[in-house]
Amino acid sequence: MNNFWMYWALGIAALGALGLFWLVFGVMRARRAAPPAEVWDEDLREGNDEPPRFWFLSFFAALIFSCAYMMLYPGFGAETGLLGWSSEGQFAAGEKHYREKTAAVHKKWLGAPLSELRGDESAMKSARRLFASHCAACHGENARGQAGLFPDLTGGERQWGGSEKEIMQTLENGRTAAMPALRGLGKQQLEAVADYVLALNDGKIGKLAGREIYAANCAACHGARGEGNTLLGAPSFNNRKWTYRRKNQSARDAVMETVRNGRSGVMPAQKGRLHPEQIRILAAWLTGGMEKAPPLDNLR
């Protein structure tokens, strides 16, 4: 792209400013004979006094200020202005100042093990604020998940693993669910496989009709006994902690919905969005630091 439209706008603005100067100055300098005053109701006369001169001077001052401001600061596209100021430059300067001011603390956070960070109240409070800014939109301000789409983070179980290493990998690289939709199954087959999945939690699978359907379509990821596989993000069926279960939705309906439609949730990677030390304290908070700085239902 070229700068044609920038200079086009600059030219129009300059001509407009000159036109306003000429108009106001001309009106101020005009010396016209005052028309006869209108008389209303015998003795009420309509005034013909000229506007106060300070009105014109104030208008001139505003025009001069506007023109000076546009020349000093970037008011037209690529033109940086005489002062060379930019919002990007100011942000970069603020970021540099912040990094210099907190370098010692961040270096400590970056080198400390997560177990030590969990005992650092200041680090955990910072982690909680990071969670409120970057995670609460999906996982909820109280970290208990929401909308039947985002998992509860207050429990010990994690779909992709709950160890320190696995949490760090999740935060840094993100995750993408890949549960395929089994639209070829009929209603009775969906009900059968849902009943079988729920029976895995109780250990009373017996000879349920959904066993063969589960073995053919689900066992490769979730395990023959429903133990799950954190490497694939396949949750365990040995409990009732359904990742995608909506509020007031029955477990059976939740399983049927997942099997019928599949799931493709995405956890965005935080590497590049957050600094390494921020990811570390957030990982520490998620792996036990909530006791030091618990999530709040109302972060104000």
Short mmCIF file of C-alpha atoms in Angstrom, two decimals:
data_model
loop_
_atom_site.label_atom_id
_atom_site.label_comp_id
_atom_site.label_asym_id
_atom_site.label_seq_id
_atom_site.Cartn_x
_atom_site.Cartn_y
_atom_site.Cartn_z
CA MET A 1 0.00 0.00 0.00
CA ASN A 2 1.13 3.58 -0.65
CA ASN A 3 0.54 6.78 1.28
CA PHE A 4 -1.78 8.42 -1.25
CA TRP A 5 -4.87 8.39 0.98
CA MET A 6 -2.88 9.63 3.95
CA TYR A 7 -1.79 12.71 2.02
CA TRP A 8 -5.28 13.06 0.58
CA ALA A 9 -6.72 13.28 4.11
CA LEU A 10 -3.90 15.59 5.17
CA GLY A 11 -4.66 17.95 2.26
CA ILE A 12 -8.39 18.03 3.02
CA ALA A 13 -7.69 18.70 6.71
CA ALA A 14 -5.27 21.51 5.87
CA LEU A 15 -7.72 23.15 3.43
CA GLY A 16 -10.52 22.78 5.97
CA ALA A 17 -8.42 24.48 8.67
CA LEU A 18 -7.51 27.36 6.33
CA GLY A 19 -11.14 27.72 5.31
CA LEU A 20 -12.25 27.95 8.95
CA PHE A 21 -9.55 30.53 9.69
CA TRP A 22 -10.70 32.64 6.74
CA LEU A 23 -14.38 32.31 7.64
CA VAL A 24 -14.02 33.25 11.30
CA PHE A 25 -11.55 36.02 10.60
CA GLY A 26 -13.83 37.42 7.89
CA VAL A 27 -16.88 37.40 10.16
CA MET A 28 -14.91 38.99 12.99
CA ARG A 29 -13.59 41.78 10.75
CA ALA A 30 -16.86 42.48 8.99
CA ARG A 31 -18.35 45.91 9.56
CA ARG A 32 -21.89 45.86 8.33
CA ALA A 33 -24.58 48.34 9.14
CA ALA A 34 -26.88 46.95 11.77
CA PRO A 35 -30.42 46.35 10.50
CA PRO A 36 -33.27 48.13 12.22
CA ALA A 37 -34.17 46.45 15.48
CA GLU A 38 -37.45 44.56 15.49
CA VAL A 39 -39.98 45.74 18.06
CA TRP A 40 -42.30 43.23 19.67
CA ASP A 41 -45.30 43.95 21.85
CA GLU A 42 -44.71 47.73 21.63
CA ASP A 43 -41.52 47.92 23.74
CA LEU A 44 -39.55 44.67 23.34
CA ARG A 45 -36.62 45.25 21.02
CA GLU A 46 -34.59 42.47 19.37
CA GLY A 47 -30.89 43.04 20.04
CA ASN A 48 -28.26 43.41 17.33
CA ASP A 49 -25.08 43.38 19.42
CA GLU A 50 -22.06 41.68 17.88
CA PRO A 51 -20.80 38.44 19.49
CA PRO A 52 -18.07 38.96 22.12
CA ARG A 53 -14.56 39.02 20.66
CA PHE A 54 -13.36 36.29 23.05
CA TRP A 55 -15.63 33.84 21.22
CA PHE A 56 -13.62 34.35 18.05
CA LEU A 57 -10.31 34.27 19.93
CA SER A 58 -11.29 31.00 21.63
CA PHE A 59 -12.16 29.50 18.27
CA PHE A 60 -8.82 30.62 16.84
CA ALA A 61 -7.02 29.13 19.84
CA ALA A 62 -8.80 25.79 19.35
CA LEU A 63 -7.86 25.75 15.65
CA ILE A 64 -4.21 26.57 16.40
CA PHE A 65 -4.09 23.89 19.12
CA SER A 66 -5.60 21.28 16.76
CA CYS A 67 -3.12 22.04 14.00
CA ALA A 68 -0.18 21.98 16.42
CA TYR A 69 -1.38 18.69 17.91
CA MET A 70 -1.66 17.08 14.48
CA MET A 71 1.89 18.16 13.63
CA LEU A 72 3.42 17.04 16.94
CA TYR A 73 1.64 13.69 17.23
CA PRO A 74 0.81 11.01 14.62
CA GLY A 75 -2.49 12.18 13.23
CA PHE A 76 -2.17 10.95 9.65
CA GLY A 77 -1.30 7.33 8.97
CA ALA A 78 2.42 6.68 8.62
CA GLU A 79 3.40 10.20 9.70
CA THR A 80 4.90 9.86 13.18
CA GLY A 81 4.71 13.55 14.07
CA LEU A 82 7.49 15.92 15.10
CA LEU A 83 7.79 14.34 18.57
CA GLY A 84 8.10 10.81 17.19
CA TRP A 85 5.52 9.52 19.68
CA SER A 86 3.45 6.38 19.06
CA SER A 87 1.21 4.22 21.22
CA GLU A 88 3.30 1.20 20.24
CA GLY A 89 6.46 2.96 21.36
CA GLN A 90 4.90 4.02 24.64
CA PHE A 91 3.72 0.46 25.28
CA ALA A 92 7.20 -0.89 24.51
CA ALA A 93 8.76 1.64 26.90
CA GLY A 94 6.29 0.69 29.62
CA GLU A 95 6.98 -3.01 29.03
CA LYS A 96 10.72 -2.39 29.24
CA HIS A 97 10.34 -0.45 32.48
CA TYR A 98 8.17 -3.21 33.95
CA ARG A 99 10.62 -5.94 32.94
CA GLU A 100 13.52 -4.04 34.47
CA LYS A 101 11.63 -3.38 37.69
CA THR A 102 10.54 -7.01 38.13
CA ALA A 103 13.60 -8.75 36.67
CA ALA A 104 14.83 -10.11 40.02
CA VAL A 105 11.44 -11.52 41.02
CA HIS A 106 10.77 -13.04 37.60
CA LYS A 107 14.22 -14.61 37.52
CA LYS A 108 13.43 -16.25 40.85
CA TRP A 109 10.08 -17.53 39.56
CA LEU A 110 11.69 -18.87 36.40
CA GLY A 111 14.33 -20.86 38.28
CA ALA A 112 12.31 -22.09 41.26
CA PRO A 113 10.61 -25.51 41.23
CA LEU A 114 6.81 -25.48 41.14
CA SER A 115 6.65 -26.89 44.66
CA GLU A 116 8.50 -23.81 45.95
CA LEU A 117 6.34 -21.44 43.91
CA ARG A 118 3.20 -22.94 45.44
CA GLY A 119 4.43 -21.73 48.81
CA ASP A 120 5.08 -18.19 47.57
CA GLU A 121 1.97 -16.19 48.40
CA SER A 122 2.96 -13.30 46.14
CA ALA A 123 3.51 -15.63 43.17
CA MET A 124 0.18 -17.37 43.75
CA LYS A 125 -1.71 -14.09 43.94
CA SER A 126 -0.11 -13.05 40.64
CA ALA A 127 -1.06 -16.43 39.17
CA ARG A 128 -4.66 -15.94 40.25
CA ARG A 129 -4.74 -12.57 38.50
CA LEU A 130 -3.25 -14.17 35.39
CA PHE A 131 -5.98 -16.80 35.50
CA ALA A 132 -8.65 -14.10 35.77
CA SER A 133 -7.21 -12.29 32.73
CA HIS A 134 -6.37 -15.21 30.43
CA CYS A 135 -8.32 -18.29 31.57
CA ALA A 136 -11.50 -17.29 33.37
CA ALA A 137 -13.34 -16.41 30.14
CA CYS A 138 -13.55 -20.14 29.40
CA HIS A 139 -13.01 -21.94 32.70
CA GLY A 140 -15.02 -19.51 34.80
CA GLU A 141 -13.93 -17.03 37.45
CA ASN A 142 -14.13 -19.78 40.06
CA ALA A 143 -12.15 -22.24 37.83
CA ARG A 144 -14.98 -24.77 37.98
CA GLY A 145 -15.66 -24.77 34.26
CA GLN A 146 -18.78 -23.59 32.51
CA ALA A 147 -21.25 -24.11 29.69
CA GLY A 148 -20.59 -27.84 29.58
CA LEU A 149 -17.65 -27.12 27.27
CA PHE A 150 -14.74 -26.13 29.51
CA PRO A 151 -13.48 -28.46 32.27
CA ASP A 152 -13.39 -27.90 36.01
CA LEU A 153 -9.82 -27.12 37.08
CA THR A 154 -10.34 -27.32 40.83
CA GLY A 155 -10.29 -31.13 40.97
CA GLY A 156 -7.26 -33.38 40.83
CA GLU A 157 -8.06 -35.07 37.51
CA ARG A 158 -7.01 -33.58 34.20
CA GLN A 159 -8.03 -34.79 30.77
CA TRP A 160 -4.48 -34.38 29.44
CA GLY A 161 -2.77 -35.34 32.68
CA GLY A 162 -2.34 -33.52 35.96
CA SER A 163 1.38 -33.80 36.60
CA GLU A 164 3.56 -30.69 36.65
CA LYS A 165 5.12 -31.63 33.33
CA GLU A 166 1.76 -32.30 31.67
CA ILE A 167 0.23 -29.06 32.98
CA MET A 168 3.23 -27.12 31.65
CA GLN A 169 2.81 -28.79 28.25
CA THR A 170 -0.89 -27.93 28.20
CA LEU A 171 -0.26 -24.29 29.03
CA GLU A 172 2.66 -23.83 26.66
CA ASN A 173 1.46 -25.77 23.62
CA GLY A 174 -2.32 -25.90 24.05
CA ARG A 175 -4.57 -28.90 23.40
CA THR A 176 -7.10 -29.89 20.77
CA ALA A 177 -9.82 -32.43 21.49
CA ALA A 178 -10.37 -34.99 18.74
CA MET A 179 -13.41 -37.04 19.64
CA PRO A 180 -14.95 -38.14 16.29
CA ALA A 181 -18.71 -38.07 15.79
CA LEU A 182 -20.30 -41.53 15.43
CA ARG A 183 -23.30 -40.44 13.42
CA GLY A 184 -23.76 -43.88 11.94
CA LEU A 185 -25.13 -45.24 15.20
CA GLY A 186 -28.88 -45.46 15.64
CA LYS A 187 -30.78 -44.34 18.72
CA GLN A 188 -30.79 -47.79 20.31
CA GLN A 189 -27.05 -48.19 19.69
CA LEU A 190 -26.37 -44.75 21.23
CA GLU A 191 -28.39 -45.66 24.28
CA ALA A 192 -26.62 -49.01 24.55
CA VAL A 193 -23.10 -47.58 24.40
CA ALA A 194 -24.06 -44.79 26.84
CA ASP A 195 -25.33 -47.40 29.32
CA TYR A 196 -22.12 -49.36 28.90
CA VAL A 197 -19.94 -46.28 29.53
CA LEU A 198 -21.90 -45.50 32.70
CA ALA A 199 -21.59 -49.11 33.83
CA LEU A 200 -17.79 -48.88 33.55
CA ASN A 201 -17.88 -46.48 36.48
CA ASP A 202 -19.60 -49.06 38.67
CA GLY A 203 -17.60 -52.04 37.43
CA LYS A 204 -20.79 -53.92 36.59
CA ILE A 205 -20.63 -54.15 32.84
CA GLY A 206 -21.79 -57.75 32.62
CA LYS A 207 -23.05 -58.54 29.14
CA LEU A 208 -24.54 -55.20 28.27
CA ALA A 209 -25.49 -54.70 24.64
CA GLY A 210 -23.17 -51.75 24.20
CA ARG A 211 -20.03 -53.74 24.93
CA GLU A 212 -19.30 -54.62 21.30
CA ILE A 213 -20.03 -51.09 20.10
CA TYR A 214 -17.67 -49.71 22.74
CA ALA A 215 -14.93 -52.20 21.84
CA ALA A 216 -15.18 -51.34 18.15
CA ASN A 217 -15.39 -47.56 18.44
CA CYS A 218 -14.17 -46.36 21.82
CA ALA A 219 -11.70 -48.77 23.44
CA ALA A 220 -8.75 -47.75 21.21
CA CYS A 221 -8.62 -44.34 22.90
CA HIS A 222 -10.45 -44.73 26.20
CA GLY A 223 -9.12 -48.19 27.03
CA ALA A 224 -10.83 -51.56 27.25
CA ARG A 225 -11.89 -50.86 30.83
CA GLY A 226 -12.48 -47.14 30.39
CA GLU A 227 -9.25 -46.14 32.10
CA GLY A 228 -8.65 -43.30 29.61
CA ASN A 229 -5.43 -42.11 27.97
CA THR A 230 -3.94 -38.74 28.90
CA LEU A 231 -1.59 -38.84 25.89
CA LEU A 232 -4.63 -38.64 23.61
CA GLY A 233 -6.73 -36.49 25.89
CA ALA A 234 -9.22 -39.35 26.22
CA PRO A 235 -10.89 -39.00 29.64
CA SER A 236 -11.39 -41.90 32.02
CA PHE A 237 -14.82 -43.49 32.30
CA ASN A 238 -14.10 -44.87 35.76
CA ASN A 239 -15.74 -41.84 37.36
CA ARG A 240 -18.60 -39.43 36.69
CA LYS A 241 -16.48 -36.31 36.05
CA TRP A 242 -17.80 -35.65 32.57
CA THR A 243 -15.76 -32.97 30.83
CA TYR A 244 -18.62 -31.88 28.56
CA ARG A 245 -21.58 -32.40 30.84
CA ARG A 246 -23.87 -29.37 31.02
CA LYS A 247 -25.56 -28.21 34.18
CA ASN A 248 -28.72 -30.22 34.95
CA GLN A 249 -27.91 -32.63 32.10
CA SER A 250 -28.04 -36.32 32.95
CA ALA A 251 -24.88 -38.38 32.56
CA ARG A 252 -26.61 -40.62 30.02
CA ASP A 253 -27.66 -37.68 27.83
CA ALA A 254 -24.16 -36.17 28.08
CA VAL A 255 -22.55 -39.38 26.85
CA MET A 256 -25.06 -39.78 24.02
CA GLU A 257 -24.51 -36.18 22.89
CA THR A 258 -20.74 -36.64 22.83
CA VAL A 259 -20.90 -39.95 20.96
CA ARG A 260 -23.38 -38.59 18.41
CA ASN A 261 -21.72 -35.22 17.71
CA GLY A 262 -18.10 -35.67 18.74
CA ARG A 263 -15.98 -33.00 20.45
CA SER A 264 -13.37 -30.60 19.12
CA GLY A 265 -12.59 -28.25 22.01
CA VAL A 266 -9.42 -26.17 21.75
CA MET A 267 -7.15 -24.99 24.55
CA PRO A 268 -5.00 -22.19 23.01
CA ALA A 269 -1.24 -22.27 23.50
CA GLN A 270 0.01 -19.64 25.96
CA LYS A 271 3.62 -19.68 24.79
CA GLY A 272 4.16 -16.33 23.14
CA ARG A 273 1.15 -14.85 24.91
CA LEU A 274 2.56 -15.17 28.41
CA HIS A 275 6.17 -14.90 29.58
CA PRO A 276 7.84 -18.18 30.69
CA GLU A 277 7.80 -17.17 34.36
CA GLN A 278 4.08 -16.36 34.12
CA ILE A 279 3.38 -19.82 32.72
CA ARG A 280 5.38 -21.37 35.57
CA ILE A 281 3.49 -19.61 38.36
CA LEU A 282 0.18 -20.39 36.62
CA ALA A 283 1.18 -24.07 36.43
CA ALA A 284 2.10 -23.98 40.13
CA TRP A 285 -1.27 -22.44 40.94
CA LEU A 286 -3.12 -25.11 38.95
CA THR A 287 -1.19 -27.95 40.60
CA GLY A 288 -1.90 -27.02 44.19
CA GLY A 289 -1.39 -23.29 44.58
CA MET A 290 -5.12 -22.58 44.70
CA GLU A 291 -5.00 -23.24 48.44
CA LYS A 292 -2.64 -20.26 48.81
CA ALA A 293 -4.66 -17.96 46.54
CA PRO A 294 -8.07 -19.56 45.85
CA PRO A 295 -10.17 -18.51 42.85
CA LEU A 296 -12.92 -16.02 43.57
CA ASP A 297 -16.51 -16.08 42.39
CA ASN A 298 -16.40 -12.29 42.02
CA LEU A 299 -13.01 -10.86 41.03
CA ARG A 300 -13.44 -7.17 41.71
#
